[in-house]
């Protein structure tokens, strides 16, 4: 329980969050198989048809595998955490991290996703990483699936479109729960599970041109992920007593553009469509409002006997989410559109935006935390938040990222308000504590880190690490448990 008068509780988990495919590199080292992220090529902004480059067709996969399609694949290289994890973790420790969020790259453990035996070298790598974290008293927070579906599962089953993948996932989950039972207490089943509706390839290794009916396939694949998530939660509780399983959502708190009831109703619908994912995970059942959506879109979910019971019995222990922006919706076709990582909406005139057009809304974080806590009454964990920005390295090597400090300071201040409002918030891991490859654009120049990595969009650089001004600032925030912002 939190002490409402004090703000951040004593054991608050401060840290940073990453994903294997954006961080590690070494994409084919020590027996690792290819994953969905390894198929994502870098496309310079001028040549992009939209703001992201992550949805891949079956034809493109064939061209990549045959060598016909030549490109750079930055997520294969990451920022070389695979070889530099000791140096990087020492820097996290210097900032005082209590927790470090990372994902296990499924294809390091099961290179094809359904291999008879796990890959020992892959398991050993994460043993080393967890040991290094514990050396400094840093708690690992592990995402089982962060856009890294083994490509073998795409080729064989069209990824999560097939129910077969549930068993592959639970085997993978059981393997890592048993292996790391003394090392990892906090887990997340799927990163931003709602990604499936936006990029099925990213969210679940589903190549949508192989599906007969897009929406049907997406919601069926999600059903498979929900069941897999509940089964993994069951396994975790059996294997690691006292462990905590979380679900994870790209939370898009949505505002109505005006008080016109048409806008308000549309806004209610937008929020429901986003909260649907956490509703299933935290309440253990499909929300009623989805019945109409499914009926009107000719979606018929194929459930097996027992699925509903599995969802009901094995709900998550905490609800985690990313928070970068809010959305404003209008029932009118007029109005300038806003940009987001993958979401749209109209521009909110009260908000400034990042250089990538993401609308910055610290107060929205407080609103969202209250909404989520009222709805679920489960502990909340902000496992991603941050500002992607261009950084300038001065002649003496220093980096004055006051814009990043401002962004984080304002968001953390609103977290504190939410805690005072009564919200049970257990931790905060800002996105990309060390610069890493962008998920949506594969750029390196879109930087989130407290730690700068010398690497540019074309893959040039020494990979050397250096501290930005925000490094020293975040260290003070953690040391003062959020009192000094
Ligand atoms: C989240 C993802 O959507 O946003 C991360 O979980 C991602 O993987 C982060 O990196 C920031 O997005 P981007 O596109 O700026 O890297």
Coordinates of C-alpha atoms and ligand atoms in Angstrom, one line a residue:
X1 CA 0.0 0.0 0.0
X2 CA 1.1 3.5 -0.7
X3 CA 1.2 6.3 1.9
X4 CA -1.0 8.9 0.3
X5 CA 0.8 11.8 2.0
X6 CA 4.3 10.8 0.9
X7 CA 4.0 10.3 -2.8
X8 CA 6.3 7.6 -4.1
X9 CA 6.3 4.5 -1.9
X10 CA 9.6 3.3 -0.4
X11 CA 9.9 0.3 -2.6
X12 CA 9.0 2.1 -5.9
X13 CA 10.7 0.4 -8.8
X14 CA 12.6 3.0 -10.8
X15 CA 14.4 2.0 -13.9
X16 CA 14.4 1.7 -17.7
X17 CA 12.9 -0.5 -20.4
X18 CA 14.2 -2.1 -23.5
X19 CA 13.5 -4.8 -26.0
X20 CA 15.9 -7.5 -27.2
X21 CA 15.5 -6.8 -30.9
X22 CA 16.2 -3.1 -30.6
X23 CA 19.1 -3.5 -28.1
X24 CA 21.0 -6.7 -28.4
X25 CA 22.2 -7.1 -32.0
X26 CA 24.0 -10.4 -32.6
X27 CA 21.0 -11.6 -34.5
X28 CA 22.5 -14.8 -35.6
X29 CA 25.0 -15.5 -32.8
X30 CA 25.1 -18.7 -30.8
X31 CA 22.3 -20.5 -32.5
X32 CA 19.7 -17.7 -32.5
X33 CA 17.0 -18.1 -35.2
X34 CA 15.5 -15.3 -37.2
X35 CA 12.6 -13.4 -35.7
X36 CA 10.0 -11.0 -37.1
X37 CA 12.1 -8.0 -36.2
X38 CA 15.0 -9.3 -38.2
X39 CA 12.9 -8.7 -41.4
X40 CA 12.4 -5.0 -40.8
X41 CA 14.6 -3.0 -43.2
X42 CA 15.7 0.6 -42.7
X43 CA 13.9 3.0 -45.1
X44 CA 15.1 6.6 -45.1
X45 CA 12.3 9.1 -44.2
X46 CA 12.1 10.6 -47.7
X47 CA 11.4 7.2 -49.2
X48 CA 8.8 6.0 -46.6
X49 CA 5.2 5.9 -47.6
X50 CA 4.0 6.4 -44.0
X51 CA 5.6 7.0 -40.6
X52 CA 6.6 3.5 -40.0
X53 CA 8.1 0.5 -41.8
X54 CA 7.2 -2.5 -39.7
X55 CA 4.4 -4.3 -41.6
X56 CA 5.9 -6.9 -43.9
X57 CA 4.4 -9.0 -46.7
X58 CA 5.0 -12.7 -47.5
X59 CA 6.6 -11.7 -50.8
X60 CA 9.1 -9.4 -49.0
X61 CA 10.0 -12.2 -46.6
X62 CA 10.8 -14.5 -49.6
X63 CA 12.9 -11.8 -51.2
X64 CA 14.8 -11.2 -48.0
X65 CA 15.5 -14.9 -47.4
X66 CA 16.6 -15.4 -51.0
X67 CA 18.9 -12.4 -50.9
X68 CA 17.0 -10.7 -53.7
X69 CA 16.0 -7.8 -51.4
X70 CA 19.1 -5.9 -50.3
X71 CA 18.8 -3.5 -47.4
X72 CA 20.1 -2.7 -43.9
X73 CA 18.3 -4.3 -41.0
X74 CA 19.2 -2.2 -38.0
X75 CA 17.3 -4.4 -35.5
X76 CA 19.7 -7.2 -36.4
X77 CA 22.6 -5.0 -35.1
X78 CA 20.9 -3.2 -32.3
X79 CA 23.4 -1.4 -30.1
X80 CA 25.4 -4.5 -29.4
X81 CA 24.1 -5.1 -25.8
X82 CA 24.8 -8.7 -26.5
X83 CA 28.5 -8.1 -26.1
X84 CA 28.4 -4.9 -24.0
X85 CA 25.8 -5.8 -21.4
X86 CA 28.3 -5.6 -18.5
X87 CA 29.3 -2.0 -19.4
X88 CA 25.6 -1.0 -19.9
X89 CA 24.4 -2.6 -16.7
X90 CA 27.2 -0.9 -14.8
X91 CA 25.8 2.4 -16.1
X92 CA 22.2 1.5 -15.1
X93 CA 23.6 0.7 -11.7
X94 CA 25.3 4.0 -11.5
X95 CA 22.0 5.7 -12.1
X96 CA 20.6 3.7 -9.2
X97 CA 18.2 1.5 -11.2
X98 CA 16.0 -0.7 -9.0
X99 CA 14.6 -2.5 -12.0
X100 CA 15.6 -3.1 -15.7
X101 CA 13.0 -4.2 -18.2
X102 CA 14.3 -6.3 -21.0
X103 CA 12.7 -8.9 -23.3
X104 CA 14.0 -12.4 -23.9
X105 CA 14.3 -12.9 -27.6
X106 CA 12.2 -16.1 -28.1
X107 CA 14.3 -17.1 -31.2
X108 CA 17.4 -17.2 -29.0
X109 CA 15.8 -19.9 -26.9
X110 CA 13.8 -21.8 -29.6
X111 CA 15.4 -20.7 -32.9
X112 CA 12.5 -21.9 -35.0
X113 CA 9.8 -21.4 -32.3
X114 CA 9.0 -25.1 -32.1
X115 CA 12.3 -26.9 -31.8
X116 CA 12.6 -30.1 -29.8
X117 CA 15.1 -28.7 -27.4
X118 CA 15.9 -25.2 -26.2
X119 CA 19.2 -23.5 -27.3
X120 CA 21.5 -23.7 -24.3
X121 CA 23.7 -20.8 -25.5
X122 CA 20.6 -18.5 -25.6
X123 CA 19.6 -19.6 -22.1
X124 CA 23.1 -19.0 -20.9
X125 CA 23.2 -15.4 -22.3
X126 CA 20.2 -14.4 -20.2
X127 CA 21.6 -16.2 -17.2
X128 CA 24.6 -14.0 -17.5
X129 CA 22.5 -10.8 -17.9
X130 CA 20.3 -11.6 -14.9
X131 CA 23.4 -12.4 -12.8
X132 CA 25.0 -9.1 -13.7
X133 CA 21.8 -7.3 -12.8
X134 CA 21.6 -9.0 -9.4
X135 CA 25.2 -8.1 -8.8
X136 CA 24.0 -4.5 -8.5
X137 CA 20.7 -5.3 -6.8
X138 CA 18.7 -4.6 -10.0
X139 CA 15.5 -6.6 -10.4
X140 CA 14.9 -7.9 -13.9
X141 CA 11.4 -7.3 -15.4
X142 CA 11.1 -9.7 -18.4
X143 CA 8.8 -9.4 -21.4
X144 CA 8.3 -12.8 -23.0
X145 CA 7.3 -11.5 -26.4
X146 CA 8.3 -8.0 -27.6
X147 CA 7.7 -8.2 -31.3
X148 CA 10.1 -11.1 -31.7
X149 CA 8.0 -14.0 -33.0
X150 CA 10.4 -16.7 -34.4
X151 CA 10.2 -16.5 -38.2
X152 CA 9.8 -20.2 -38.3
X153 CA 6.4 -19.8 -36.7
X154 CA 5.4 -17.3 -39.4
X155 CA 6.5 -19.6 -42.2
X156 CA 4.9 -22.7 -40.7
X157 CA 1.7 -21.4 -39.1
X158 CA 1.3 -17.8 -40.1
X159 CA 2.3 -16.9 -36.6
X160 CA -0.5 -16.3 -34.0
X161 CA -3.2 -16.7 -36.6
X162 CA -2.8 -20.4 -35.8
X163 CA -3.8 -22.0 -32.5
X164 CA -0.7 -24.2 -32.7
X165 CA 1.4 -21.3 -31.6
X166 CA -0.2 -21.3 -28.1
X167 CA 1.6 -24.6 -27.3
X168 CA 4.9 -23.3 -28.7
X169 CA 4.6 -20.2 -26.5
X170 CA 3.7 -22.0 -23.3
X171 CA 6.6 -24.4 -23.8
X172 CA 8.9 -21.4 -24.3
X173 CA 7.4 -19.7 -21.2
X174 CA 7.7 -22.9 -19.1
X175 CA 11.3 -23.3 -20.2
X176 CA 12.4 -19.8 -19.1
X177 CA 10.3 -19.8 -15.9
X178 CA 12.0 -23.0 -14.8
X179 CA 15.5 -21.9 -15.8
X180 CA 15.2 -18.4 -14.2
X181 CA 13.0 -19.2 -11.3
X182 CA 15.6 -17.9 -8.8
X183 CA 16.4 -14.9 -10.9
X184 CA 13.3 -13.3 -12.2
X185 CA 10.2 -12.4 -10.3
X186 CA 8.4 -9.8 -12.5
X187 CA 7.2 -10.9 -16.0
X188 CA 5.0 -9.5 -18.8
X189 CA 3.4 -11.9 -21.3
X190 CA 3.1 -9.7 -24.4
X191 CA 4.5 -6.2 -25.1
X192 CA 1.7 -3.9 -26.3
X193 CA -0.7 -6.7 -27.1
X194 CA -2.9 -4.3 -29.0
X195 CA -0.1 -4.0 -31.7
X196 CA -1.8 -6.9 -33.4
X197 CA -4.6 -4.7 -34.6
X198 CA -2.2 -2.1 -36.1
X199 CA 0.6 -4.3 -37.4
X200 CA -0.2 -8.1 -37.2
X201 CA 3.3 -9.0 -38.4
X202 CA 4.9 -7.0 -35.6
X203 CA 2.4 -8.0 -33.0
X204 CA 2.2 -11.7 -33.8
X205 CA 4.3 -12.8 -36.8
X206 CA 1.0 -12.8 -38.9
X207 CA 1.5 -12.0 -42.6
X208 CA -1.8 -10.5 -43.4
X209 CA -1.7 -11.2 -47.1
X210 CA -1.9 -14.9 -46.2
X211 CA -5.2 -14.3 -44.4
X212 CA -8.6 -14.6 -46.0
X213 CA -10.3 -12.0 -43.8
X214 CA -8.1 -9.4 -42.1
X215 CA -10.2 -8.5 -39.1
X216 CA -11.3 -12.1 -38.4
X217 CA -7.6 -13.1 -38.5
X218 CA -6.5 -10.3 -36.2
X219 CA -9.1 -11.0 -33.5
X220 CA -8.6 -14.7 -33.7
X221 CA -4.9 -14.3 -33.3
X222 CA -5.5 -12.1 -30.3
X223 CA -7.8 -14.7 -28.8
X224 CA -4.8 -17.1 -29.1
X225 CA -2.6 -14.6 -27.4
X226 CA -5.1 -14.1 -24.6
X227 CA -5.3 -17.8 -23.9
X228 CA -1.5 -18.2 -24.1
X229 CA -1.1 -15.3 -21.7
X230 CA -3.5 -16.8 -19.2
X231 CA -1.8 -20.2 -19.5
X232 CA 1.6 -18.6 -19.0
X233 CA 0.2 -16.8 -15.9
X234 CA -0.9 -20.1 -14.5
X235 CA 2.5 -21.7 -15.2
X236 CA 4.3 -18.8 -13.6
X237 CA 2.3 -19.0 -10.4
X238 CA 2.9 -22.8 -10.2
X239 CA 6.6 -22.6 -10.9
X240 CA 7.7 -19.4 -9.1
X241 CA 5.8 -18.7 -5.9
X242 CA 5.5 -15.0 -5.2
X243 CA 6.1 -14.0 -8.8
X244 CA 4.1 -11.3 -10.5
X245 CA 2.7 -11.5 -14.0
X246 CA 1.6 -8.4 -15.9
X247 CA -0.2 -7.7 -19.2
X248 CA 0.9 -4.8 -21.3
X249 CA -1.0 -2.3 -23.4
X250 CA 0.0 0.7 -25.6
X251 CA -2.5 2.8 -23.7
X252 CA -4.1 5.6 -25.7
X253 CA -6.3 7.6 -23.4
X254 CA -8.7 9.3 -25.8
X255 CA -10.3 12.7 -25.5
X256 CA -13.5 13.9 -27.2
X257 CA -12.6 16.9 -29.5
X258 CA -15.8 18.7 -28.4
X259 CA -18.7 18.2 -26.0
X260 CA -20.9 17.3 -29.0
X261 CA -22.4 14.0 -27.9
X262 CA -21.3 12.5 -31.2
X263 CA -17.7 13.2 -30.3
X264 CA -18.2 12.0 -26.8
X265 CA -19.7 8.7 -27.9
X266 CA -17.0 8.1 -30.5
X267 CA -14.5 8.8 -27.7
X268 CA -16.1 6.3 -25.5
X269 CA -15.9 3.7 -28.3
X270 CA -12.2 4.5 -28.9
X271 CA -11.4 4.0 -25.2
X272 CA -13.3 0.8 -25.1
X273 CA -11.5 -0.5 -28.2
X274 CA -8.2 0.2 -26.4
X275 CA -9.2 -1.1 -23.0
X276 CA -10.6 -4.3 -24.4
X277 CA -7.1 -5.9 -24.1
X278 CA -6.6 -5.1 -20.4
X279 CA -10.3 -5.9 -19.7
X280 CA -9.7 -9.5 -20.9
X281 CA -6.4 -9.8 -19.0
X282 CA -7.5 -8.2 -15.7
X283 CA -11.1 -9.1 -15.5
X284 CA -10.8 -12.5 -17.1
X285 CA -13.5 -12.2 -19.7
X286 CA -14.4 -10.6 -22.9
X287 CA -16.2 -7.3 -22.3
X288 CA -19.8 -7.1 -23.5
X289 CA -19.2 -4.1 -25.7
X290 CA -17.1 -6.3 -28.1
X291 CA -20.1 -8.5 -29.0
X292 CA -21.6 -5.8 -31.1
X293 CA -18.2 -4.9 -32.7
X294 CA -17.6 -8.6 -33.6
X295 CA -21.2 -9.0 -35.0
X296 CA -21.0 -5.8 -37.1
X297 CA -17.7 -6.8 -38.5
X298 CA -18.5 -10.4 -39.2
X299 CA -16.0 -11.6 -36.7
X300 CA -16.7 -15.1 -35.3
X301 CA -14.2 -16.1 -32.7
X302 CA -13.3 -19.8 -32.6
X303 CA -12.9 -20.8 -29.0
X304 CA -12.2 -24.2 -27.6
X305 CA -14.1 -25.6 -24.6
X306 CA -12.2 -24.4 -21.6
X307 CA -10.9 -21.2 -23.1
X308 CA -13.3 -19.0 -21.1
X309 CA -12.4 -20.8 -17.9
X310 CA -8.7 -20.4 -18.5
X311 CA -9.1 -16.6 -19.0
X312 CA -11.3 -16.4 -15.9
X313 CA -9.0 -18.3 -13.6
X314 CA -5.7 -16.9 -14.5
X315 CA -5.9 -13.1 -14.6
X316 CA -2.8 -11.0 -14.3
X317 CA -1.3 -9.7 -11.0
X318 CA -0.6 -6.2 -12.3
X319 CA -1.5 -4.1 -15.3
X320 CA 1.4 -2.5 -17.3
X321 CA 1.4 -0.1 -20.2
X322 CA 3.3 2.3 -22.3
X323 CA 2.3 5.9 -22.3
X324 CA 3.6 8.4 -24.9
X325 CA 0.7 10.5 -25.9
X326 CA -3.1 10.9 -25.8
X327 CA -5.5 10.8 -28.7
X328 CA -8.3 13.3 -29.5
X329 CA -11.1 12.0 -31.6
X330 CA -13.7 13.8 -33.6
X331 CA -16.8 12.5 -35.3
X332 CA -16.4 15.2 -38.0
X333 CA -14.2 14.5 -41.0
X334 CA -12.8 18.0 -40.6
X335 CA -9.7 18.9 -38.6
X336 CA -6.0 18.4 -39.0
X337 CA -4.8 14.9 -38.3
X338 CA -2.2 14.2 -35.6
X339 CA 0.6 11.7 -35.8
X340 CA 1.5 9.0 -33.4
X341 CA 3.5 5.8 -33.2
X342 CA 0.7 4.0 -35.0
X343 CA -2.5 5.8 -33.9
X344 CA -4.3 8.7 -35.5
X345 CA -6.9 11.2 -34.3
X346 CA -7.1 15.0 -34.7
X347 CA -4.6 17.5 -33.4
X348 CA -5.2 18.7 -29.8
X349 CA -4.6 22.5 -29.8
X350 CA -3.6 22.4 -26.1
X351 CA -0.6 20.1 -26.6
X352 CA 2.8 20.4 -28.0
X353 CA 4.3 17.6 -30.0
X354 CA 7.7 15.8 -30.3
X355 CA 9.8 16.2 -33.5
X356 CA 8.0 13.0 -34.6
X357 CA 4.6 14.6 -34.1
X358 CA 3.7 12.6 -30.9
X359 CA 1.6 14.9 -28.8
X360 CA 3.1 15.4 -25.3
X361 CA 0.5 15.2 -22.5
X362 CA 1.8 14.8 -18.9
X363 CA -1.6 15.5 -17.3
X364 CA -3.0 12.8 -19.6
X365 CA -0.8 10.4 -17.7
X366 CA -2.5 11.3 -14.4
X367 CA -5.9 11.0 -16.0
X368 CA -5.0 7.6 -17.5
X369 CA -3.6 6.2 -14.3
X370 CA -6.8 7.2 -12.5
X371 CA -9.0 5.6 -15.2
X372 CA -7.0 2.4 -15.2
X373 CA -6.9 2.0 -11.4
X374 CA -10.6 2.8 -11.0
X375 CA -11.4 0.1 -13.6
X376 CA -9.1 -2.7 -12.4
X377 CA -8.1 -2.1 -8.8
X378 CA -4.9 -3.9 -9.6
X379 CA -1.4 -2.4 -9.2
X380 CA -0.2 -0.4 -12.2
X381 CA 3.2 -0.3 -13.7
X382 CA 4.4 2.3 -16.3
X383 CA 6.8 0.2 -18.3
X384 CA 7.4 2.7 -21.1
X385 CA 7.4 6.5 -21.4
X386 CA 9.8 8.9 -22.8
X387 CA 10.8 11.4 -25.5
X388 CA 12.3 10.4 -28.8
X389 CA 14.5 13.3 -29.9
X390 CA 17.5 14.3 -31.9
X391 CA 20.5 14.8 -29.7
X392 CA 23.5 17.1 -30.5
X393 CA 27.0 16.0 -29.3
X394 CA 29.0 19.1 -28.3
X395 CA 32.7 19.5 -29.2
X396 CA 33.6 18.3 -25.7
X397 CA 31.4 15.2 -26.0
X398 CA 28.7 16.5 -23.7
X399 CA 25.0 16.2 -24.6
X400 CA 22.6 18.8 -23.1
X401 CA 19.2 17.1 -23.4
X402 CA 17.1 19.6 -21.3
X403 CA 14.1 18.8 -23.5
X404 CA 14.2 15.1 -22.4
X405 CA 14.6 16.1 -18.7
X406 CA 11.6 18.5 -19.1
X407 CA 9.5 15.8 -20.6
X408 CA 10.3 13.2 -17.9
X409 CA 10.1 15.7 -15.1
X410 CA 6.6 16.7 -16.1
X411 CA 5.4 13.1 -16.4
X412 CA 6.9 12.0 -13.2
X413 CA 5.3 15.0 -11.4
X414 CA 1.9 13.7 -12.7
X415 CA 2.7 10.2 -11.6
X416 CA 3.1 11.6 -8.1
X417 CA -0.2 13.4 -8.3
X418 CA -1.9 10.1 -9.4
X419 CA -0.3 8.3 -6.4
X420 CA -1.7 11.1 -4.2
X421 CA -5.1 10.5 -5.9
X422 CA -4.9 7.0 -4.5
X423 CA -3.6 5.1 -7.5
X424 CA -1.4 2.1 -6.6
X425 CA 1.6 2.5 -8.9
X426 CA 4.4 0.1 -8.4
X427 CA 7.1 1.3 -10.8
X428 CA 8.3 3.3 -13.7
X429 CA 10.7 2.2 -16.4
X430 CA 11.3 5.0 -18.9
X431 CA 11.7 3.8 -22.5
X432 CA 15.2 3.3 -23.9
X433 CA 17.5 4.3 -21.0
X434 CA 20.3 3.7 -23.5
X435 CA 19.8 4.8 -27.1
X436 CA 18.5 2.0 -29.2
X437 CA 16.9 1.3 -32.6
X438 CA 13.5 2.8 -33.1
X439 CA 10.7 0.3 -33.2
X440 CA 8.5 2.2 -35.7
X441 CA 11.2 3.7 -38.0
X442 CA 14.4 1.7 -37.3
X443 CA 16.2 5.0 -37.0
X444 CA 19.0 5.5 -34.5
X445 CA 18.6 9.3 -34.6
X446 CA 15.3 9.0 -32.7
X447 CA 16.9 8.8 -29.3
X448 CA 15.3 8.2 -25.8
X449 CA 18.4 7.4 -23.7
X450 CA 20.1 8.8 -20.7
X451 CA 23.1 7.1 -22.2
X452 CA 24.2 8.1 -25.7
X453 CA 25.3 5.5 -28.2
X454 CA 27.6 6.6 -31.0
X455 CA 25.8 5.1 -34.0
X456 CA 23.9 6.8 -36.8
X457 CA 21.0 5.9 -39.1
X458 CA 23.3 4.4 -41.6
X459 CA 25.0 2.1 -39.1
X460 CA 28.2 4.2 -38.8
X461 CA 29.8 4.9 -35.4
X462 CA 32.0 3.5 -32.7
X463 CA 29.1 2.2 -30.5
X464 CA 30.8 4.0 -27.6
X465 CA 28.6 4.9 -24.7
X466 CA 28.5 8.4 -23.0
X467 CA 26.4 10.1 -20.4
X468 CA 23.9 12.8 -21.3
X469 CA 22.8 15.5 -18.9
X470 CA 19.6 13.5 -18.3
X471 CA 21.8 10.7 -16.9
X472 CA 22.8 12.8 -13.9
X473 CA 19.3 14.1 -13.5
X474 CA 17.6 10.7 -13.4
X475 CA 20.2 9.5 -10.9
X476 CA 19.1 12.3 -8.6
X477 CA 15.4 11.5 -9.2
X478 CA 16.0 7.9 -8.2
X479 CA 18.2 8.7 -5.2
X480 CA 15.6 11.1 -3.8
X481 CA 12.7 8.6 -4.6
X482 CA 11.1 11.2 -6.9
X483 CA 11.3 14.1 -4.4
X484 CA 13.9 16.0 -6.4
X485 CA 12.7 16.5 -10.0
Ligands
LIG1 C1 6.5 1.2 -28.0 C2 7.3 -0.1 -28.2 O1 5.4 1.2 -28.8 O2 7.2 2.4 -28.3 C3 8.8 0.0 -28.2 O3 6.9 -1.1 -27.2 C4 9.2 1.3 -29.0 O4 9.3 -1.1 -28.7 C5 8.6 2.5 -28.3 O5 10.5 1.4 -29.2 C6 8.9 3.8 -28.9 O6 8.6 3.8 -30.3 P1 9.7 4.2 -31.4 O7 9.0 3.9 -32.7 O8 9.9 5.6 -31.2 O9 10.9 3.3 -31.1

